[in-house]
Amino acid sequence: MLCFVIAAGFLLSLVPDPRRQTAAAVTDDPVAEPGLVASPEAGTTAASFPRLTSAPLGGLGQPPRPAPAPRLPVEGADGTHFIDTADVRSVRADAHYTMVHDGTRERMCPWSISEAEAQLDPGLFVRVHRSHIVAIPHVTFVRKEGDGAVIELDGPTPHRVPVSRAKIAEVKARLGLARRNHHA
């Protein structure tokens, strides 16, 4: 009986309190006017709460996206080097690591594909396949191939990257190739 009472008390503590939700909605309301008092008993103002300057990455409840990394680490025989993200053409998953192509060759990066995606600027890079990220400014060629597509990237040694069927529309939109419907 005691276990039942403890379990019931725990479950009841998880039920949201409408008063707490209302107070939280007032303090987090993005359209609230600055200087308004959020809660009379606390005496805090809406203007005193910091606002996030960037949109959340994955939607509500996600932390804000950090600033993009200006350089990527790559491993060499003599240690870790850094290359500018402007020189990166593509990133390919390779087990728990990635291979970064800089236009001439591939080099090993200690980051996973998910870490690389989180660190790279989403305005310049797009994940085109579960194992590939490409730099949109370096795309020179796109061709449909099977269910997916293939992208060719520029550089002294051009190389091709597969695009999954699910990502074709996004890639076309990012390259300005998507058809736009104009409705009056």
PDB file of C-alpha atoms in Angstrom:
ATOM      1  CA  MET A   1       0.000   0.000   0.000  1.00  0.00           C
ATOM      2  CA  LEU A   2       2.878   2.355   0.837  1.00  0.00           C
ATOM      3  CA  CYS A   3       4.476   1.772  -2.592  1.00  0.00           C
ATOM      4  CA  PHE A   4       1.149   2.549  -4.266  1.00  0.00           C
ATOM      5  CA  VAL A   5       0.837   5.848  -2.356  1.00  0.00           C
ATOM      6  CA  ILE A   6       4.428   6.844  -3.216  1.00  0.00           C
ATOM      7  CA  ALA A   7       3.958   5.984  -6.906  1.00  0.00           C
ATOM      8  CA  ALA A   8       0.635   7.887  -7.028  1.00  0.00           C
ATOM      9  CA  GLY A   9       2.232  10.932  -5.382  1.00  0.00           C
ATOM     10  CA  PHE A  10       5.068  10.869  -7.894  1.00  0.00           C
ATOM     11  CA  LEU A  11       2.683  10.631 -10.837  1.00  0.00           C
ATOM     12  CA  LEU A  12       0.552  13.472  -9.483  1.00  0.00           C
ATOM     13  CA  SER A  13       3.643  15.660  -9.195  1.00  0.00           C
ATOM     14  CA  LEU A  14       4.119  15.258 -12.952  1.00  0.00           C
ATOM     15  CA  VAL A  15       0.691  16.735 -13.749  1.00  0.00           C
ATOM     16  CA  PRO A  16       1.197  20.297 -15.033  1.00  0.00           C
ATOM     17  CA  ASP A  17      -0.024  23.079 -12.787  1.00  0.00           C
ATOM     18  CA  PRO A  18      -2.197  25.524 -14.800  1.00  0.00           C
ATOM     19  CA  ARG A  19      -1.116  28.463 -12.604  1.00  0.00           C
ATOM     20  CA  ARG A  20       2.563  27.769 -13.268  1.00  0.00           C
ATOM     21  CA  GLN A  21       1.952  27.389 -17.019  1.00  0.00           C
ATOM     22  CA  THR A  22       0.101  30.723 -17.155  1.00  0.00           C
ATOM     23  CA  ALA A  23       2.921  32.513 -15.348  1.00  0.00           C
ATOM     24  CA  ALA A  24       5.506  30.905 -17.643  1.00  0.00           C
ATOM     25  CA  ALA A  25       3.491  31.881 -20.729  1.00  0.00           C
ATOM     26  CA  VAL A  26       3.371  35.496 -19.586  1.00  0.00           C
ATOM     27  CA  THR A  27       7.131  35.700 -18.960  1.00  0.00           C
ATOM     28  CA  ASP A  28       8.081  33.858 -22.189  1.00  0.00           C
ATOM     29  CA  ASP A  29       5.572  35.621 -24.439  1.00  0.00           C
ATOM     30  CA  PRO A  30       7.589  36.970 -27.387  1.00  0.00           C
ATOM     31  CA  VAL A  31       4.962  39.625 -28.163  1.00  0.00           C
ATOM     32  CA  ALA A  32       4.811  40.946 -24.610  1.00  0.00           C
ATOM     33  CA  GLU A  33       5.640  44.621 -24.346  1.00  0.00           C
ATOM     34  CA  PRO A  34       8.886  45.456 -22.562  1.00  0.00           C
ATOM     35  CA  GLY A  35       8.471  46.925 -19.122  1.00  0.00           C
ATOM     36  CA  LEU A  36       5.264  45.089 -18.277  1.00  0.00           C
ATOM     37  CA  VAL A  37       5.263  43.291 -14.947  1.00  0.00           C
ATOM     38  CA  ALA A  38       5.236  39.532 -15.514  1.00  0.00           C
ATOM     39  CA  SER A  39       4.136  38.505 -12.044  1.00  0.00           C
ATOM     40  CA  PRO A  40       3.067  41.002  -9.397  1.00  0.00           C
ATOM     41  CA  GLU A  41       4.496  39.029  -6.494  1.00  0.00           C
ATOM     42  CA  ALA A  42       7.917  38.654  -8.108  1.00  0.00           C
ATOM     43  CA  GLY A  43       8.131  42.221  -9.366  1.00  0.00           C
ATOM     44  CA  THR A  44      10.177  41.198 -12.405  1.00  0.00           C
ATOM     45  CA  THR A  45       9.660  42.745 -15.792  1.00  0.00           C
ATOM     46  CA  ALA A  46       9.483  41.070 -19.167  1.00  0.00           C
ATOM     47  CA  ALA A  47      12.355  43.279 -20.318  1.00  0.00           C
ATOM     48  CA  SER A  48      14.695  41.739 -17.742  1.00  0.00           C
ATOM     49  CA  PHE A  49      14.509  38.266 -19.337  1.00  0.00           C
ATOM     50  CA  PRO A  50      17.150  37.618 -22.012  1.00  0.00           C
ATOM     51  CA  ARG A  51      15.858  36.877 -25.499  1.00  0.00           C
ATOM     52  CA  LEU A  52      17.408  34.309 -27.814  1.00  0.00           C
ATOM     53  CA  THR A  53      18.848  35.936 -30.898  1.00  0.00           C
ATOM     54  CA  SER A  54      18.713  32.829 -33.076  1.00  0.00           C
ATOM     55  CA  ALA A  55      15.898  30.431 -33.818  1.00  0.00           C
ATOM     56  CA  PRO A  56      16.051  26.968 -32.273  1.00  0.00           C
ATOM     57  CA  LEU A  57      17.597  24.293 -34.496  1.00  0.00           C
ATOM     58  CA  GLY A  58      15.096  21.497 -34.047  1.00  0.00           C
ATOM     59  CA  GLY A  59      11.983  23.355 -32.978  1.00  0.00           C
ATOM     60  CA  LEU A  60      10.481  24.120 -29.612  1.00  0.00           C
ATOM     61  CA  GLY A  61      12.458  23.023 -26.598  1.00  0.00           C
ATOM     62  CA  GLN A  62      15.765  22.790 -28.467  1.00  0.00           C
ATOM     63  CA  PRO A  63      18.765  24.890 -27.455  1.00  0.00           C
ATOM     64  CA  PRO A  64      19.781  27.721 -29.768  1.00  0.00           C
ATOM     65  CA  ARG A  65      22.229  26.836 -32.497  1.00  0.00           C
ATOM     66  CA  PRO A  66      25.832  27.802 -31.623  1.00  0.00           C
ATOM     67  CA  ALA A  67      27.824  30.077 -33.932  1.00  0.00           C
ATOM     68  CA  PRO A  68      29.201  28.146 -36.923  1.00  0.00           C
ATOM     69  CA  ALA A  69      32.769  26.918 -36.673  1.00  0.00           C
ATOM     70  CA  PRO A  70      35.144  28.970 -38.868  1.00  0.00           C
ATOM     71  CA  ARG A  71      37.530  26.012 -39.296  1.00  0.00           C
ATOM     72  CA  LEU A  72      37.385  22.220 -39.227  1.00  0.00           C
ATOM     73  CA  PRO A  73      40.022  20.031 -37.563  1.00  0.00           C
ATOM     74  CA  VAL A  74      41.679  17.448 -39.806  1.00  0.00           C
ATOM     75  CA  GLU A  75      44.185  14.836 -38.750  1.00  0.00           C
ATOM     76  CA  GLY A  76      47.603  14.595 -40.372  1.00  0.00           C
ATOM     77  CA  ALA A  77      50.668  12.439 -39.788  1.00  0.00           C
ATOM     78  CA  ASP A  78      52.204  15.230 -37.733  1.00  0.00           C
ATOM     79  CA  GLY A  79      49.105  16.235 -35.746  1.00  0.00           C
ATOM     80  CA  THR A  80      45.852  18.132 -36.076  1.00  0.00           C
ATOM     81  CA  HIS A  81      45.561  20.855 -38.713  1.00  0.00           C
ATOM     82  CA  PHE A  82      42.658  23.248 -39.311  1.00  0.00           C
ATOM     83  CA  ILE A  83      41.105  24.161 -42.657  1.00  0.00           C
ATOM     84  CA  ASP A  84      38.741  27.063 -43.294  1.00  0.00           C
ATOM     85  CA  THR A  85      35.133  26.104 -43.891  1.00  0.00           C
ATOM     86  CA  ALA A  86      35.248  28.213 -47.092  1.00  0.00           C
ATOM     87  CA  ASP A  87      37.666  25.615 -48.512  1.00  0.00           C
ATOM     88  CA  VAL A  88      35.466  22.624 -47.586  1.00  0.00           C
ATOM     89  CA  ARG A  89      33.586  21.065 -50.510  1.00  0.00           C
ATOM     90  CA  SER A  90      32.011  18.099 -48.761  1.00  0.00           C
ATOM     91  CA  VAL A  91      31.998  16.043 -45.581  1.00  0.00           C
ATOM     92  CA  ARG A  92      31.489  12.272 -45.756  1.00  0.00           C
ATOM     93  CA  ALA A  93      30.722   9.971 -42.826  1.00  0.00           C
ATOM     94  CA  ASP A  94      33.320   7.285 -42.198  1.00  0.00           C
ATOM     95  CA  ALA A  95      32.354   5.193 -39.155  1.00  0.00           C
ATOM     96  CA  HIS A  96      32.592   7.454 -36.077  1.00  0.00           C
ATOM     97  CA  TYR A  97      34.634  10.048 -37.960  1.00  0.00           C
ATOM     98  CA  THR A  98      34.267  12.009 -41.190  1.00  0.00           C
ATOM     99  CA  MET A  99      36.315  12.631 -44.295  1.00  0.00           C
ATOM    100  CA  VAL A 100      36.559  16.292 -45.347  1.00  0.00           C
ATOM    101  CA  HIS A 101      37.138  17.040 -49.053  1.00  0.00           C
ATOM    102  CA  ASP A 102      38.816  20.396 -49.714  1.00  0.00           C
ATOM    103  CA  GLY A 103      38.766  20.312 -53.513  1.00  0.00           C
ATOM    104  CA  THR A 104      42.020  18.399 -53.847  1.00  0.00           C
ATOM    105  CA  ARG A 105      41.867  15.496 -51.407  1.00  0.00           C
ATOM    106  CA  GLU A 106      40.021  13.924 -48.497  1.00  0.00           C
ATOM    107  CA  ARG A 107      41.347  14.225 -44.968  1.00  0.00           C
ATOM    108  CA  MET A 108      40.123  12.628 -41.760  1.00  0.00           C
ATOM    109  CA  CYS A 109      38.192  14.814 -39.311  1.00  0.00           C
ATOM    110  CA  PRO A 110      37.669  13.611 -35.725  1.00  0.00           C
ATOM    111  CA  TRP A 111      34.033  14.823 -35.703  1.00  0.00           C
ATOM    112  CA  SER A 112      31.068  12.576 -36.435  1.00  0.00           C
ATOM    113  CA  ILE A 113      28.748  13.528 -39.296  1.00  0.00           C
ATOM    114  CA  SER A 114      26.197  14.819 -36.753  1.00  0.00           C
ATOM    115  CA  GLU A 115      28.816  16.977 -35.016  1.00  0.00           C
ATOM    116  CA  ALA A 116      30.007  18.340 -38.372  1.00  0.00           C
ATOM    117  CA  GLU A 117      26.416  19.172 -39.349  1.00  0.00           C
ATOM    118  CA  ALA A 118      25.893  20.979 -36.028  1.00  0.00           C
ATOM    119  CA  GLN A 119      29.156  22.947 -36.384  1.00  0.00           C
ATOM    120  CA  LEU A 120      28.831  24.011 -40.040  1.00  0.00           C
ATOM    121  CA  ASP A 121      26.888  27.070 -41.222  1.00  0.00           C
ATOM    122  CA  PRO A 122      23.436  25.903 -42.397  1.00  0.00           C
ATOM    123  CA  GLY A 123      23.346  28.833 -44.832  1.00  0.00           C
ATOM    124  CA  LEU A 124      26.312  27.362 -46.729  1.00  0.00           C
ATOM    125  CA  PHE A 125      26.121  23.627 -46.057  1.00  0.00           C
ATOM    126  CA  VAL A 126      23.303  21.130 -46.483  1.00  0.00           C
ATOM    127  CA  ARG A 127      23.085  17.457 -45.620  1.00  0.00           C
ATOM    128  CA  VAL A 128      22.211  15.757 -48.900  1.00  0.00           C
ATOM    129  CA  HIS A 129      22.426  12.163 -47.728  1.00  0.00           C
ATOM    130  CA  ARG A 130      22.657  10.384 -44.393  1.00  0.00           C
ATOM    131  CA  SER A 131      26.419  10.167 -44.993  1.00  0.00           C
ATOM    132  CA  HIS A 132      27.139  13.380 -46.925  1.00  0.00           C
ATOM    133  CA  ILE A 133      27.140  17.148 -46.359  1.00  0.00           C
ATOM    134  CA  VAL A 134      27.978  19.519 -49.217  1.00  0.00           C
ATOM    135  CA  ALA A 135      28.885  23.198 -49.543  1.00  0.00           C
ATOM    136  CA  ILE A 136      26.171  24.706 -51.744  1.00  0.00           C
ATOM    137  CA  PRO A 137      28.440  27.487 -53.159  1.00  0.00           C
ATOM    138  CA  HIS A 138      30.772  24.830 -54.636  1.00  0.00           C
ATOM    139  CA  VAL A 139      28.092  22.837 -56.521  1.00  0.00           C
ATOM    140  CA  THR A 140      28.755  22.936 -60.288  1.00  0.00           C
ATOM    141  CA  PHE A 141      26.599  20.104 -61.604  1.00  0.00           C
ATOM    142  CA  VAL A 142      23.415  18.231 -60.631  1.00  0.00           C
ATOM    143  CA  ARG A 143      22.000  15.168 -62.375  1.00  0.00           C
ATOM    144  CA  LYS A 144      19.168  12.791 -61.550  1.00  0.00           C
ATOM    145  CA  GLU A 145      20.475   9.284 -61.123  1.00  0.00           C
ATOM    146  CA  GLY A 146      18.199   6.381 -60.212  1.00  0.00           C
ATOM    147  CA  ASP A 147      15.893   7.344 -57.333  1.00  0.00           C
ATOM    148  CA  GLY A 148      18.265  10.051 -56.162  1.00  0.00           C
ATOM    149  CA  ALA A 149      20.680  12.461 -57.766  1.00  0.00           C
ATOM    150  CA  VAL A 150      24.380  13.242 -58.015  1.00  0.00           C
ATOM    151  CA  ILE A 151      26.095  16.559 -57.296  1.00  0.00           C
ATOM    152  CA  GLU A 152      29.517  17.510 -58.623  1.00  0.00           C
ATOM    153  CA  LEU A 153      31.611  19.932 -56.588  1.00  0.00           C
ATOM    154  CA  ASP A 154      34.280  22.256 -57.997  1.00  0.00           C
ATOM    155  CA  GLY A 155      37.955  22.327 -57.180  1.00  0.00           C
ATOM    156  CA  PRO A 156      41.278  21.237 -58.672  1.00  0.00           C
ATOM    157  CA  THR A 157      40.012  17.667 -58.250  1.00  0.00           C
ATOM    158  CA  PRO A 158      36.216  17.759 -58.762  1.00  0.00           C
ATOM    159  CA  HIS A 159      34.305  15.000 -57.068  1.00  0.00           C
ATOM    160  CA  ARG A 160      30.738  13.731 -57.010  1.00  0.00           C
ATOM    161  CA  VAL A 161      28.434  13.207 -54.061  1.00  0.00           C
ATOM    162  CA  PRO A 162      25.157  11.244 -54.005  1.00  0.00           C
ATOM    163  CA  VAL A 163      21.894  12.946 -53.056  1.00  0.00           C
ATOM    164  CA  SER A 164      19.174  10.851 -51.445  1.00  0.00           C
ATOM    165  CA  ARG A 165      15.672  10.866 -52.915  1.00  0.00           C
ATOM    166  CA  ALA A 166      14.291  12.559 -49.790  1.00  0.00           C
ATOM    167  CA  LYS A 167      16.741  15.475 -50.133  1.00  0.00           C
ATOM    168  CA  ILE A 168      16.366  16.260 -53.865  1.00  0.00           C
ATOM    169  CA  ALA A 169      13.655  18.918 -53.381  1.00  0.00           C
ATOM    170  CA  GLU A 170      15.638  20.685 -50.655  1.00  0.00           C
ATOM    171  CA  VAL A 171      18.818  20.669 -52.756  1.00  0.00           C
ATOM    172  CA  LYS A 172      16.965  22.027 -55.792  1.00  0.00           C
ATOM    173  CA  ALA A 173      15.447  24.772 -53.660  1.00  0.00           C
ATOM    174  CA  ARG A 174      18.844  25.712 -52.220  1.00  0.00           C
ATOM    175  CA  LEU A 175      20.317  25.858 -55.733  1.00  0.00           C
ATOM    176  CA  GLY A 176      17.424  27.953 -57.053  1.00  0.00           C
ATOM    177  CA  LEU A 177      16.176  25.162 -59.322  1.00  0.00           C
ATOM    178  CA  ALA A 178      12.831  24.550 -57.602  1.00  0.00           C
ATOM    179  CA  ARG A 179       9.704  25.500 -59.494  1.00  0.00           C
ATOM    180  CA  ARG A 180       7.711  28.181 -57.835  1.00  0.00           C
ATOM    181  CA  ASN A 181       3.928  28.248 -58.035  1.00  0.00           C
ATOM    182  CA  HIS A 182       2.584  31.766 -58.462  1.00  0.00           C
ATOM    183  CA  HIS A 183      -1.011  32.050 -57.279  1.00  0.00           C
ATOM    184  CA  ALA A 184      -2.918  35.319 -57.445  1.00  0.00           C
TER     185      ALA A 184
END
